[in-house]
Every structure is written in C-alpha cells, then in structure tokens.
Amino acid sequence: MAVLLLARWVARAEAVAMHGLTPVGLKLWITQLQFAATTIRWYWWGTGLLALLLGLVAGLPSAIFIPAGLILLPPWAVLAALAAAQTVASAVVWGIVRRFQLADPAKELFPPTVGDFGAESMRLTFWPRLFPAFPLRFLDAVAAARIPPTHSLAMHLLPMALGNTLRLAIHVGWFHFLLAVVVDFRPFPDWDLGWFLALTLGECLGFLLPEMPEVAPAPARARQIVRTLARQS
C-alpha cells in the first residue's frame, strides 16, 4: 500500500509537471497507477474488498468506488466485484432486518392491493433495483420486511443479484466511457462518445422514470410498486 501511495504521488507530480491538468497528464497518471497496482499484494486486495463490503452495507453508493476501481482494474472486473459485493450486502441487510424484526421503511405507503406480495414478491426484489433513484439498502430493507416470512433469502438471491448487476452495468459503463472520452486516445472517439451519451440517457431515465412509471419498461404490477416506492425514497 505504501508503494502504491508513493507511486500515486510521484505519478501525479510528474503528470502535472509535464502536462498540467490535461488529458495527456491524466492519462499518464492513470497509466502509472495501473502499473503500480500490479505490485499490490493479495492481502491488500482482500482488505480493500472487505472495506468495500462494509461501506456498501453501511449504505455508501457504488459511485464512490467505481472511479477508483476503473483506474486499477478492467471494467468487467469492477462490475463483477461490485455486483458480488452489493449482493452480499443485500443478503446481510436482509438477514439483519429479519433477525431483529426491524420496521418496514415503506409500511405506510403500500395500499392493500400491493400489501401481500406472496408469489409476486420477485418483482419487489428485482424491478426496483433497475432504478438508481432508489438506494439499494432501502430496497433490501423493504423487501425483507414486506415479503412473507415463508420466503427465504435463497428464493430471492438470484433476482437480487441480477438486478444489482444490471443496475451496476450502467454505472460502470458510464464511468468507463467518461474516462475513455476524457483521457483515452482512440482512432474512433465517436464510438466512446456515443456510448457515453447513451449511458448518460440511461442514468437520467433511472432517476426520472420512478416519477412517471407509466412509461417504464416493466410489468404493470412492478410499475405500481415503483410508483409507491418513489414517495418514500
């Protein structure tokens, strides 16, 4: 870790001295950080993953960790690590809510027609996760409290993981193409710019659609749940 911090300081000093705060300077800094990351011992990676998991359980947003991850790792590795960590964090929060019988944060919101999810509870653990307007830990607590006790965590772990992965794919992709547009020098930058603009639209829709779920690409029952959750989150 000390080596990485020293390399970061040296790279930043050299980049600023040679190129200032320009795309070339940022590219040089990122490249040297990536090279320094190859010298990190496995136990420091383990410590970082543990810190990531604790931060996610505490409710820190993924956007805090994605930029640093993309500097050190390829996008697919960042997505895989974050999706796994978010799913584990969801399981931890589910277990805490069930174990201590914590209150439902959306108890007063759902009308009787949406009250007992029963066989349709998969929609509560999957669809709302596609909208970044809803914090994941809020969704975990609602699902654990609202879904009947006869439903175990194992029944909902797959839709949780799938929802988390699809949600994070947009986040990671957006940051990746942002870095590509700013610091990468590729023969066809219009490809990176096109993806960046498309994912920017996806991010915006993720925050806007809960306010107008009628146009959301989801089943009618899921849109009703999204509309209800939007009043509380």
GROMACS .gro file of C-alpha atoms in nm:
model
  233
    1MET     CA    1   0.000   0.000   0.000
    2ALA     CA    2   0.286   0.236   0.080
    3VAL     CA    3   0.433   0.161  -0.263
    4LEU     CA    4   0.101   0.243  -0.428
    5LEU     CA    5   0.064   0.570  -0.239
    6LEU     CA    6   0.421   0.670  -0.325
    7ALA     CA    7   0.369   0.581  -0.690
    8ARG     CA    8   0.048   0.780  -0.695
    9TRP     CA    9   0.221   1.087  -0.555
   10VAL     CA   10   0.513   1.058  -0.797
   11ALA     CA   11   0.287   0.997  -1.096
   12ARG     CA   12   0.068   1.290  -1.012
   13ALA     CA   13   0.365   1.520  -0.962
   14GLU     CA   14   0.521   1.413  -1.291
   15ALA     CA   15   0.194   1.443  -1.482
   16VAL     CA   16   0.125   1.791  -1.352
   17ALA     CA   17   0.482   1.900  -1.408
   18MET     CA   18   0.496   1.768  -1.764
   19HIS     CA   19   0.148   1.831  -1.893
   20GLY     CA   20  -0.058   2.005  -1.629
   21LEU     CA   21  -0.422   1.911  -1.580
   22THR     CA   22  -0.472   1.798  -1.938
   23PRO     CA   23  -0.593   1.470  -2.090
   24VAL     CA   24  -0.230   1.375  -2.153
   25GLY     CA   25  -0.137   1.439  -1.791
   26LEU     CA   26  -0.436   1.245  -1.662
   27LYS     CA   27  -0.361   0.957  -1.896
   28LEU     CA   28  -0.002   0.943  -1.773
   29TRP     CA   29  -0.116   0.948  -1.411
   30ILE     CA   30  -0.373   0.672  -1.465
   31THR     CA   31  -0.125   0.456  -1.657
   32GLN     CA   32   0.133   0.479  -1.381
   33LEU     CA   33  -0.129   0.399  -1.119
   34GLN     CA   34  -0.230   0.090  -1.316
   35PHE     CA   35   0.132  -0.018  -1.331
   36ALA     CA   36   0.172   0.038  -0.956
   37ALA     CA   37  -0.143  -0.165  -0.889
   38THR     CA   38   0.026  -0.475  -1.031
   39THR     CA   39   0.262  -0.473  -0.731
   40ILE     CA   40  -0.012  -0.478  -0.467
   41ARG     CA   41  -0.009  -0.794  -0.255
   42TRP     CA   42  -0.312  -1.017  -0.240
   43TYR     CA   43  -0.387  -0.936   0.125
   44TRP     CA   44  -0.422  -0.567   0.041
   45TRP     CA   45  -0.676  -0.656  -0.226
   46GLY     CA   46  -0.860  -0.861   0.036
   47THR     CA   47  -0.855  -0.568   0.277
   48GLY     CA   48  -0.991  -0.343   0.004
   49LEU     CA   49  -1.275  -0.584  -0.072
   50LEU     CA   50  -1.364  -0.604   0.297
   51ALA     CA   51  -1.368  -0.224   0.321
   52LEU     CA   52  -1.584  -0.215   0.007
   53LEU     CA   53  -1.832  -0.460   0.157
   54LEU     CA   54  -1.854  -0.274   0.487
   55GLY     CA   55  -1.906   0.054   0.306
   56LEU     CA   56  -2.185  -0.091   0.093
   57VAL     CA   57  -2.359  -0.245   0.395
   58ALA     CA   58  -2.340   0.096   0.562
   59GLY     CA   59  -2.518   0.247   0.262
   60LEU     CA   60  -2.237   0.415   0.070
   61PRO     CA   61  -2.324   0.447  -0.301
   62SER     CA   62  -2.136   0.244  -0.559
   63ALA     CA   63  -2.037   0.563  -0.742
   64ILE     CA   64  -1.780   0.629  -0.470
   65PHE     CA   65  -1.589   0.311  -0.555
   66ILE     CA   66  -1.632   0.283  -0.932
   67PRO     CA   67  -1.383   0.553  -1.046
   68ALA     CA   68  -1.102   0.418  -0.829
   69GLY     CA   69  -1.182   0.065  -0.942
   70LEU     CA   70  -1.169   0.158  -1.310
   71ILE     CA   71  -0.829   0.317  -1.265
   72LEU     CA   72  -0.686  -0.004  -1.119
   73LEU     CA   73  -0.891  -0.278  -1.289
   74PRO     CA   74  -1.065  -0.350  -1.622
   75PRO     CA   75  -1.438  -0.268  -1.638
   76TRP     CA   76  -1.553  -0.630  -1.627
   77ALA     CA   77  -1.357  -0.690  -1.305
   78VAL     CA   78  -1.502  -0.377  -1.144
   79LEU     CA   79  -1.853  -0.483  -1.243
   80ALA     CA   80  -1.805  -0.837  -1.115
   81ALA     CA   81  -1.655  -0.725  -0.783
   82LEU     CA   82  -1.920  -0.461  -0.719
   83ALA     CA   83  -2.210  -0.684  -0.822
   84ALA     CA   84  -2.088  -0.960  -0.591
   85ALA     CA   85  -2.027  -0.716  -0.305
   86GLN     CA   86  -2.367  -0.550  -0.348
   87THR     CA   87  -2.541  -0.887  -0.350
   88VAL     CA   88  -2.360  -0.992  -0.033
   89ALA     CA   89  -2.453  -0.657   0.123
   90SER     CA   90  -2.817  -0.716   0.024
   91ALA     CA   91  -2.807  -1.057   0.192
   92VAL     CA   92  -2.655  -0.906   0.507
   93VAL     CA   93  -2.921  -0.635   0.529
   94TRP     CA   94  -3.194  -0.891   0.461
   95GLY     CA   95  -3.062  -1.106   0.745
   96ILE     CA   96  -3.037  -0.811   0.986
   97VAL     CA   97  -3.392  -0.694   0.913
   98ARG     CA   98  -3.532  -1.045   0.950
   99ARG     CA   99  -3.324  -1.132   1.257
  100PHE     CA  100  -3.411  -0.820   1.456
  101GLN     CA  101  -3.757  -0.769   1.303
  102LEU     CA  102  -3.683  -0.412   1.206
  103ALA     CA  103  -3.961  -0.184   1.089
  104ASP     CA  104  -4.063  -0.168   0.725
  105PRO     CA  105  -3.941   0.171   0.590
  106ALA     CA  106  -4.235   0.177   0.349
  107LYS     CA  107  -4.500   0.045   0.587
  108GLU     CA  108  -4.743   0.334   0.544
  109LEU     CA  109  -4.710   0.356   0.169
  110PHE     CA  110  -4.840   0.037   0.017
  111PRO     CA  111  -5.218   0.011  -0.026
  112PRO     CA  112  -5.387  -0.324   0.038
  113THR     CA  113  -5.367  -0.412  -0.331
  114VAL     CA  114  -4.988  -0.410  -0.306
  115GLY     CA  115  -4.962  -0.526   0.051
  116ASP     CA  116  -4.903  -0.900   0.041
  117PHE     CA  117  -4.666  -0.976  -0.242
  118GLY     CA  118  -4.679  -1.350  -0.198
  119ALA     CA  119  -4.595  -1.525  -0.524
  120GLU     CA  120  -4.526  -1.190  -0.692
  121SER     CA  121  -4.257  -1.090  -0.446
  122MET     CA  122  -3.986  -1.147  -0.707
  123ARG     CA  123  -4.098  -0.819  -0.859
  124LEU     CA  124  -4.006  -0.636  -0.541
  125THR     CA  125  -3.656  -0.784  -0.531
  126PHE     CA  126  -3.576  -0.728  -0.899
  127TRP     CA  127  -3.753  -0.445  -1.081
  128PRO     CA  128  -3.696  -0.154  -0.839
  129ARG     CA  129  -3.321  -0.224  -0.844
  130LEU     CA  130  -3.305  -0.111  -1.205
  131PHE     CA  131  -3.385   0.246  -1.096
  132PRO     CA  132  -3.086   0.422  -0.933
  133ALA     CA  133  -3.327   0.668  -0.773
  134PHE     CA  134  -3.386   0.401  -0.507
  135PRO     CA  135  -3.096   0.328  -0.268
  136LEU     CA  136  -3.020  -0.043  -0.265
  137ARG     CA  137  -3.016  -0.072   0.113
  138PHE     CA  138  -3.362   0.087   0.125
  139LEU     CA  139  -3.487  -0.172  -0.124
  140ASP     CA  140  -3.325  -0.452   0.076
  141ALA     CA  141  -3.497  -0.341   0.396
  142VAL     CA  142  -3.835  -0.305   0.224
  143ALA     CA  143  -3.808  -0.647   0.062
  144ALA     CA  144  -3.702  -0.821   0.383
  145ALA     CA  145  -3.986  -0.660   0.578
  146ARG     CA  146  -4.264  -0.687   0.318
  147ILE     CA  147  -4.204  -1.031   0.171
  148PRO     CA  148  -4.377  -1.309   0.370
  149PRO     CA  149  -4.156  -1.485   0.627
  150THR     CA  150  -4.211  -1.813   0.445
  151HIS     CA  151  -3.988  -1.680   0.167
  152SER     CA  152  -3.623  -1.745   0.240
  153LEU     CA  153  -3.331  -1.537   0.121
  154ALA     CA  154  -3.227  -1.815  -0.118
  155MET     CA  155  -3.551  -1.769  -0.312
  156HIS     CA  156  -3.469  -1.406  -0.385
  157LEU     CA  157  -3.092  -1.403  -0.409
  158LEU     CA  158  -3.087  -1.458  -0.786
  159PRO     CA  159  -3.325  -1.170  -0.874
  160MET     CA  160  -3.134  -0.950  -0.630
  161ALA     CA  161  -2.803  -1.037  -0.796
  162LEU     CA  162  -2.944  -0.989  -1.145
  163GLY     CA  163  -3.100  -0.653  -1.056
  164ASN     CA  164  -2.781  -0.535  -0.889
  165THR     CA  165  -2.570  -0.641  -1.188
  166LEU     CA  166  -2.788  -0.468  -1.447
  167ARG     CA  167  -2.800  -0.153  -1.238
  168LEU     CA  168  -2.424  -0.150  -1.189
  169ALA     CA  169  -2.356  -0.225  -1.555
  170ILE     CA  170  -2.494   0.117  -1.644
  171HIS     CA  171  -2.295   0.288  -1.369
  172VAL     CA  172  -1.967   0.116  -1.454
  173GLY     CA  173  -2.020   0.167  -1.826
  174TRP     CA  174  -2.090   0.537  -1.778
  175PHE     CA  175  -1.771   0.594  -1.577
  176HIS     CA  176  -1.568   0.378  -1.816
  177PHE     CA  177  -1.672   0.571  -2.125
  178LEU     CA  178  -1.636   0.900  -1.941
  179LEU     CA  179  -1.272   0.813  -1.877
  180ALA     CA  180  -1.239   0.697  -2.237
  181VAL     CA  181  -1.373   1.027  -2.369
  182VAL     CA  182  -1.156   1.238  -2.138
  183VAL     CA  183  -0.821   1.060  -2.132
  184ASP     CA  184  -0.810   0.784  -2.396
  185PHE     CA  185  -0.684   0.850  -2.745
  186ARG     CA  186  -0.855   0.604  -2.976
  187PRO     CA  187  -0.883   0.612  -3.356
  188PHE     CA  188  -1.263   0.643  -3.342
  189PRO     CA  189  -1.362   0.853  -3.039
  190ASP     CA  190  -1.718   0.886  -3.170
  191TRP     CA  191  -1.777   0.526  -3.052
  192ASP     CA  192  -1.684   0.617  -2.694
  193LEU     CA  193  -1.880   0.940  -2.711
  194GLY     CA  194  -2.187   0.762  -2.845
  195TRP     CA  195  -2.183   0.507  -2.565
  196PHE     CA  196  -2.121   0.778  -2.308
  197LEU     CA  197  -2.424   0.976  -2.428
  198ALA     CA  198  -2.643   0.665  -2.443
  199LEU     CA  199  -2.549   0.563  -2.089
  200THR     CA  200  -2.598   0.920  -1.970
  201LEU     CA  201  -2.952   0.897  -2.103
  202GLY     CA  202  -2.993   0.566  -1.920
  203GLU     CA  203  -2.874   0.720  -1.594
  204CYS     CA  204  -3.114   1.012  -1.631
  205LEU     CA  205  -3.407   0.781  -1.707
  206GLY     CA  206  -3.324   0.576  -1.400
  207PHE     CA  207  -3.388   0.881  -1.185
  208LEU     CA  208  -3.684   1.018  -1.383
  209LEU     CA  209  -3.889   0.706  -1.454
  210PRO     CA  210  -3.992   0.643  -1.090
  211GLU     CA  211  -4.181   0.972  -1.113
  212MET     CA  212  -4.357   0.859  -1.431
  213PRO     CA  213  -4.355   0.478  -1.413
  214GLU     CA  214  -4.630   0.450  -1.674
  215VAL     CA  215  -4.363   0.467  -1.943
  216ALA     CA  216  -4.116   0.236  -1.765
  217PRO     CA  217  -4.038  -0.094  -1.943
  218ALA     CA  218  -4.175  -0.309  -1.661
  219PRO     CA  219  -4.489  -0.514  -1.585
  220ALA     CA  220  -4.791  -0.319  -1.462
  221ARG     CA  221  -4.760  -0.459  -1.110
  222ALA     CA  222  -4.393  -0.363  -1.095
  223ARG     CA  223  -4.476  -0.010  -1.215
  224GLN     CA  224  -4.725   0.020  -0.931
  225ILE     CA  225  -4.456  -0.082  -0.682
  226VAL     CA  226  -4.209   0.165  -0.832
  227ARG     CA  227  -4.462   0.448  -0.810
  228THR     CA  228  -4.528   0.368  -0.445
  229LEU     CA  229  -4.160   0.345  -0.353
  230ALA     CA  230  -4.091   0.679  -0.519
  231ARG     CA  231  -4.294   0.852  -0.248
  232GLN     CA  232  -4.059   0.738   0.027
  233SER     CA  233  -3.704   0.701  -0.104
   0.00000   0.00000   0.00000
